[in-house]
Short mmCIF file of C-alpha atoms in Angstrom, two decimals:
data_model
loop_
_atom_site.label_atom_id
_atom_site.label_comp_id
_atom_site.label_asym_id
_atom_site.label_seq_id
_atom_site.Cartn_x
_atom_site.Cartn_y
_atom_site.Cartn_z
CA MET A 1 41.04 59.22 66.31
CA ASP A 2 44.58 59.38 67.15
CA PRO A 3 46.56 58.79 63.81
CA ALA A 4 50.21 56.96 64.64
CA VAL A 5 51.40 53.55 63.50
CA ALA A 6 50.18 51.72 60.01
CA THR A 7 48.30 52.87 56.94
CA GLY A 8 44.78 52.65 56.55
CA ALA A 9 43.20 49.43 55.23
CA SER A 10 46.19 47.85 54.85
CA LEU A 11 47.24 47.46 58.17
CA ALA A 12 43.65 46.58 59.72
CA THR A 13 43.33 43.88 57.57
CA GLY A 14 46.83 42.18 57.99
CA GLY A 15 46.72 43.15 61.99
CA ARG A 16 44.05 41.36 62.66
CA ALA A 17 45.40 38.15 60.73
CA GLY A 18 48.64 38.61 62.31
CA GLY A 19 47.44 38.58 65.80
CA ASN A 20 45.23 35.84 65.56
CA LYS A 21 46.35 32.29 65.82
CA ALA A 22 45.85 29.90 62.66
CA ALA A 23 42.38 28.83 62.45
CA THR A 24 42.10 25.01 61.84
CA SER A 25 38.53 24.39 61.51
CA PRO A 26 36.14 25.42 58.67
CA LEU A 27 33.97 27.17 61.21
CA GLU A 28 36.97 29.53 62.46
CA ASN A 29 37.78 30.05 58.68
CA TYR A 30 34.50 31.40 58.20
CA HIS A 31 34.22 33.89 61.07
CA LEU A 32 37.73 35.03 60.36
CA ALA A 33 36.68 36.03 56.52
CA ARG A 34 33.80 37.68 57.50
CA ARG A 35 35.72 39.96 60.33
CA ARG A 36 38.29 40.87 57.77
CA THR A 37 35.58 41.96 55.55
CA LEU A 38 34.17 44.38 58.26
CA GLN A 39 38.15 45.59 58.83
CA VAL A 40 38.24 46.48 54.95
CA ALA A 41 35.18 48.32 55.14
CA VAL A 42 36.16 50.22 58.30
CA SER A 43 39.44 51.01 56.59
CA ALA A 44 37.64 52.69 53.82
CA LEU A 45 35.26 54.76 55.62
CA LEU A 46 38.25 56.11 57.84
CA THR A 47 40.10 56.76 54.55
CA GLU A 48 36.91 58.39 53.12
CA CYS A 49 36.59 60.57 56.09
CA GLY A 50 40.23 61.88 55.30
CA PHE A 51 42.38 59.89 57.69
CA ASP A 52 45.56 58.46 56.56
CA CYS A 53 46.86 55.96 59.23
CA ALA A 54 45.14 54.47 62.19
CA GLU A 55 46.26 52.89 65.01
CA LYS A 56 45.34 49.21 65.38
CA ALA A 57 43.30 49.23 68.72
CA ALA A 58 41.13 52.02 67.43
CA VAL A 59 40.42 50.01 64.02
CA GLU A 60 39.42 47.01 66.15
CA THR A 61 37.22 49.13 68.42
CA LEU A 62 35.44 50.64 65.32
CA THR A 63 34.93 47.15 63.65
CA GLU A 64 33.37 45.33 66.84
CA MET A 65 31.03 48.52 66.97
CA MET A 66 29.99 48.14 63.51
CA GLN A 67 29.33 44.02 63.79
CA SER A 68 27.45 44.71 66.90
CA TYR A 69 25.33 47.11 64.99
CA ILE A 70 25.08 44.80 62.19
CA THR A 71 23.94 41.98 64.43
CA GLU A 72 21.14 44.03 66.18
CA ILE A 73 19.71 44.63 63.27
CA GLY A 74 19.53 41.23 61.87
CA ARG A 75 17.83 40.07 64.86
CA CYS A 76 15.19 42.83 65.53
CA ALA A 77 14.65 42.16 61.81
CA LYS A 78 14.49 38.36 62.26
CA SER A 79 11.88 38.94 65.79
CA TYR A 80 9.43 41.14 63.32
CA CYS A 81 9.29 38.92 60.36
CA GLU A 82 8.67 35.93 63.17
CA HIS A 83 6.01 38.38 64.38
CA THR A 84 4.21 38.41 61.35
CA ALA A 85 4.17 34.38 60.75
CA ARG A 86 7.29 34.92 58.36
CA SER A 87 10.54 33.10 58.04
CA ILE A 88 12.60 35.43 56.08
CA PRO A 89 12.74 39.24 56.77
CA THR A 90 11.79 41.68 53.95
CA LEU A 91 13.21 44.92 53.32
CA SER A 92 9.86 46.70 55.35
CA ASP A 93 11.31 44.44 58.42
CA THR A 94 14.88 45.89 57.95
CA VAL A 95 13.46 49.76 57.77
CA VAL A 96 11.27 49.25 60.97
CA THR A 97 14.30 48.06 62.63
CA LEU A 98 16.30 51.14 61.60
CA ILE A 99 13.51 53.75 62.47
CA GLU A 100 13.32 51.68 65.92
CA MET A 101 17.10 51.81 66.74
CA GLY A 102 16.58 55.71 65.72
CA PHE A 103 18.08 55.86 62.24
CA ASN A 104 17.09 58.26 59.76
CA VAL A 105 15.98 56.34 56.68
CA GLU A 106 15.68 58.98 54.46
CA THR A 107 19.63 60.05 54.47
CA LEU A 108 20.60 56.54 52.90
CA PRO A 109 19.73 57.16 49.10
CA VAL A 110 21.85 60.73 49.47
CA TYR A 111 24.56 58.51 51.44
CA ALA A 112 24.67 55.82 48.79
CA LYS A 113 25.29 58.08 46.19
CA ARG A 114 27.98 60.02 47.43
CA SER A 115 30.82 61.02 45.12
CA GLN A 116 34.15 60.19 47.09
CA ARG A 117 33.01 56.58 48.32
CA MET A 118 35.54 53.71 47.59
CA VAL A 119 34.57 50.49 46.04
CA ILE A 120 35.56 47.26 48.19
CA THR A 121 36.30 44.47 45.90
CA ALA A 122 34.01 41.26 46.77
CA PRO A 123 35.85 38.95 49.12
CA PRO A 124 36.85 35.21 48.30
CA ILE A 125 33.82 33.05 48.56
CA THR A 126 34.45 30.53 51.53
CA ASN A 127 33.34 27.36 51.88
CA HIS A 128 30.48 27.22 54.49
CA PRO A 129 30.87 24.93 57.36
CA MET A 130 29.63 21.53 56.42
CA THR A 131 27.36 19.93 59.27
CA PRO A 132 28.62 16.06 60.03
CA LYS A 133 26.66 13.56 58.60
CA ALA A 134 24.57 11.47 60.40
CA LEU A 135 25.22 7.70 61.07
CA SER A 136 24.09 5.67 58.22
CA ALA A 137 22.37 2.60 59.61
CA GLY A 138 19.49 0.96 57.62
CA GLN A 139 16.94 2.91 55.66
CA LYS A 140 15.03 5.86 56.82
CA ARG A 141 11.43 4.93 57.27
CA THR A 142 8.55 7.48 56.22
CA HIS A 143 5.26 7.68 57.88
CA PRO A 144 2.44 4.93 57.35
CA PRO A 145 -0.72 6.09 55.39
CA HIS A 146 -2.70 6.88 58.90
CA ILE A 147 -0.12 9.38 60.15
CA PRO A 148 -0.43 13.03 58.98
CA SER A 149 2.44 14.02 56.89
CA HIS A 150 2.78 17.22 58.83
CA TYR A 151 3.76 15.29 61.77
CA PRO A 152 7.55 14.85 62.64
CA GLU A 153 9.48 12.62 60.76
CA PHE A 154 11.03 9.04 62.42
CA PRO A 155 14.65 9.60 63.92
CA ASP A 156 17.50 8.42 62.07
CA PRO A 157 17.73 4.57 61.84
CA HIS A 158 20.99 4.57 64.33
CA THR A 159 19.11 5.42 66.87
CA TYR A 160 17.21 2.55 67.44
CA ILE A 161 19.10 -0.43 65.31
CA LYS A 162 21.28 -2.46 66.78
CA THR A 163 24.79 -2.11 65.36
CA PRO A 164 27.90 -3.95 66.29
CA THR A 165 30.52 -1.76 67.68
CA PHE A 166 33.42 -3.89 67.46
CA ARG A 167 35.74 -5.63 64.62
CA GLU A 168 36.27 -9.13 63.70
CA PRO A 169 40.01 -10.05 65.16
CA VAL A 170 42.48 -10.39 62.27
CA SER A 171 43.09 -14.06 61.82
CA ASP A 172 45.42 -13.71 58.61
CA TYR A 173 48.92 -15.50 59.42
CA GLN A 174 50.60 -12.75 57.39
CA VAL A 175 49.31 -9.87 59.25
CA VAL A 176 49.37 -11.47 62.64
CA ARG A 177 53.16 -12.32 61.80
CA GLU A 178 53.74 -8.98 60.79
CA LYS A 179 51.70 -7.27 63.71
CA ALA A 180 53.73 -9.47 65.96
CA ALA A 181 57.42 -8.39 64.45
CA THR A 182 56.28 -4.63 64.74
CA GLN A 183 55.64 -5.34 67.93
CA ARG A 184 58.78 -7.04 68.88
CA ARG A 185 60.72 -4.09 66.96
CA ASP A 186 59.24 -1.35 68.89
CA VAL A 187 59.88 -3.29 72.02
CA GLU A 188 63.45 -3.49 71.29
CA ARG A 189 63.54 0.34 70.54
CA ALA A 190 62.28 1.27 73.26
CA LEU A 191 64.37 -1.01 75.82
CA THR A 192 67.75 0.21 73.78
CA ARG A 193 66.67 3.98 74.49
CA PHE A 194 65.81 3.35 78.51
CA MET A 195 69.38 1.66 78.53
CA ALA A 196 70.95 4.53 76.73
CA LYS A 197 69.33 7.16 78.82
CA THR A 198 70.03 5.09 82.09
CA SER A 199 72.89 3.64 81.88
CA LYS A 200 76.85 4.99 80.39
CA THR A 201 77.13 5.61 76.70
CA GLN A 202 79.34 5.71 73.80
CA SER A 203 79.33 7.49 70.64
CA LEU A 204 80.68 7.22 67.43
CA PHE A 205 81.40 10.63 66.36
CA LYS A 206 83.52 12.77 68.88
CA ASP A 207 81.94 16.20 67.71
CA ASP A 208 78.71 14.82 68.56
CA ILE A 209 77.83 12.78 71.56
CA THR A 210 74.40 12.39 71.26
CA ALA A 211 74.55 10.77 67.80
CA PHE A 212 74.01 7.32 67.54
CA PRO A 213 74.66 6.36 71.19
CA LEU A 214 75.93 2.77 71.67
CA ILE A 215 75.23 1.34 75.33
CA ALA A 216 78.70 0.95 76.70
CA ALA A 217 80.21 -2.32 77.69
CA GLN A 218 81.04 -3.20 81.44
CA PRO A 219 84.16 -5.40 81.30
CA SER A 220 84.25 -7.74 84.29
CA ALA A 221 86.99 -7.99 86.94
CA ILE A 222 87.49 -12.00 85.95
CA PRO A 223 86.55 -12.53 82.87
CA TYR A 224 87.07 -16.39 83.05
CA LEU A 225 84.39 -16.50 86.24
CA SER A 226 81.56 -16.95 83.36
CA ALA A 227 83.25 -20.20 82.21
CA LEU A 228 83.70 -21.72 85.31
CA LEU A 229 80.25 -21.16 87.10
CA PRO A 230 77.36 -23.20 85.62
CA SER A 231 74.84 -21.43 83.58
CA GLU A 232 71.07 -20.95 84.30
CA LEU A 233 70.18 -23.44 81.80
CA GLU A 234 72.32 -26.40 83.66
CA LEU A 235 71.03 -25.17 86.97
CA GLN A 236 67.71 -25.78 85.86
CA THR A 237 68.32 -29.08 84.52
CA LEU A 238 70.07 -30.28 87.75
CA GLU A 239 67.03 -28.91 89.69
CA ASP A 240 64.50 -31.10 87.25
CA ALA A 241 66.70 -34.06 87.81
CA ASP A 242 66.80 -33.16 91.86
CA SER A 243 63.11 -33.21 91.85
CA LEU A 244 62.24 -36.17 89.75
CA GLU A 245 64.72 -38.19 92.18
CA GLN A 246 62.64 -37.32 94.93
CA ASP A 247 59.39 -37.97 93.46
CA ASP A 248 60.37 -41.49 92.73
CA GLN A 249 61.75 -41.62 96.22
CA THR A 250 58.58 -40.38 97.90
CA ASP A 251 56.29 -42.54 95.17
CA GLY A 252 57.80 -46.02 96.64
CA ASP A 253 57.41 -44.79 100.44
CA ASN A 254 54.05 -44.19 99.35
CA ALA A 255 53.56 -47.82 97.59
CA ALA A 256 55.39 -49.67 100.52
CA GLY A 257 53.19 -47.84 102.82
CA ASN A 258 50.15 -48.85 100.99
CA ILE A 259 50.97 -52.31 100.79
CA MET A 260 51.53 -52.28 104.63
CA SER A 261 48.16 -50.87 105.32
CA ASP A 262 46.69 -53.27 102.69
CA GLU A 263 47.78 -56.15 104.75
CA LEU A 264 46.81 -54.58 108.25
CA SER A 265 43.19 -54.04 106.73
CA VAL A 266 43.19 -57.38 105.52
CA ASP A 267 44.14 -58.96 109.20
CA LYS A 268 41.86 -57.04 110.70
CA GLU A 269 38.84 -57.87 108.57
CA ASN A 270 39.81 -61.79 109.03
CA ALA A 271 39.97 -61.33 112.62
CA MET A 272 36.40 -59.93 112.77
CA LEU A 273 34.58 -62.76 110.64
CA PRO A 274 32.11 -64.79 112.26
CA PRO A 275 33.40 -68.41 113.19
CA GLY A 276 31.19 -70.12 110.09
CA GLY A 277 33.59 -67.32 107.91
CA ALA A 278 30.78 -66.38 106.15
CA ILE A 279 30.14 -62.86 106.04
CA PRO A 280 26.25 -61.79 106.58
CA PRO A 281 24.49 -60.21 103.21
CA THR A 282 23.73 -56.92 104.75
CA LYS A 283 27.34 -56.24 105.42
CA VAL A 284 28.17 -57.16 101.98
CA CYS A 285 25.70 -54.74 100.74
CA GLU A 286 26.98 -52.00 103.22
CA ASP A 287 30.77 -52.53 102.16
CA ASN A 288 29.68 -52.46 98.10
CA VAL A 289 27.84 -49.01 98.98
CA ILE A 290 29.74 -46.68 101.14
CA ASP A 291 32.90 -45.91 99.69
CA ASN A 292 34.16 -43.32 102.14
CA PRO A 293 37.31 -41.78 100.69
CA TYR A 294 38.40 -40.65 104.40
CA LEU A 295 38.81 -44.24 105.51
CA ARG A 296 41.35 -44.96 102.98
CA PRO A 297 44.92 -45.36 103.57
CA VAL A 298 47.16 -42.04 103.90
CA LYS A 299 49.32 -41.16 100.99
CA LYS A 300 52.09 -39.07 101.70
CA PRO A 301 52.16 -35.94 99.28
CA LYS A 302 54.63 -35.30 96.69
CA VAL A 303 57.21 -32.60 97.53
CA ARG A 304 58.38 -30.64 94.72
CA ARG A 305 60.98 -27.56 94.69
CA LYS A 306 59.90 -24.12 93.56
CA LYS A 307 61.44 -23.33 90.24
#
């Protein structure tokens, strides 16, 4: 191994911590703590072998090899214990695994009692990553008497119990008013920032132009023109007045046309009466029953201006 860059255990531990990104989840912290422990063990072994310094890449390679070796031992020991209908590996499973991997088990006691070995302090206790709890809805059911206890348990209640997934709207007057005021303030701020970015601005400070920008006023070429022209409210009032006049005129024309059509219909009915002046009862019944809207006098529609 080529000595080059840093010093033993401190370099190995610090280099790995500085090269990785900051862990954010408990699971990442747990794996990172185990990796650092392996690096400390590799650095201690290098020191026992007489190395004063080591390259970071070499330490990482040895750490990866040790991690793979330990993982393979655990996997094989787990397989042996499951093969004998057990769930927890024992010492015999580990010994058989080491023998199968070609390791001389008889050299372990001598290696453990070596004189120049370095004692490594125990790593700090890290909290095991917590598994998220299931949704709590209702009470979990147990097996009835006629179902054996070795059968699988019932699933969590949230998988078959209907629960509402929405919240009732807030109807409190104070909360509604506060929310409306907050939304209005946010809209005003967003509009002000948009206007400040898209139009000309003026700053209160000459040194820093971006601090406290103000929307620049745009002077009009004819300042008195706004006083002479009618405002939008006045234009709206005039349009409403014109539309009302047109409605009244249209209603009058329709009323006159209805009166003339009624008179013509009366004259026509009188002309169609028999000589005796009496209407047959069948015709009276038909007039009372039939009310066809298509036979009514035509009315002109009201014309309104679009606002």
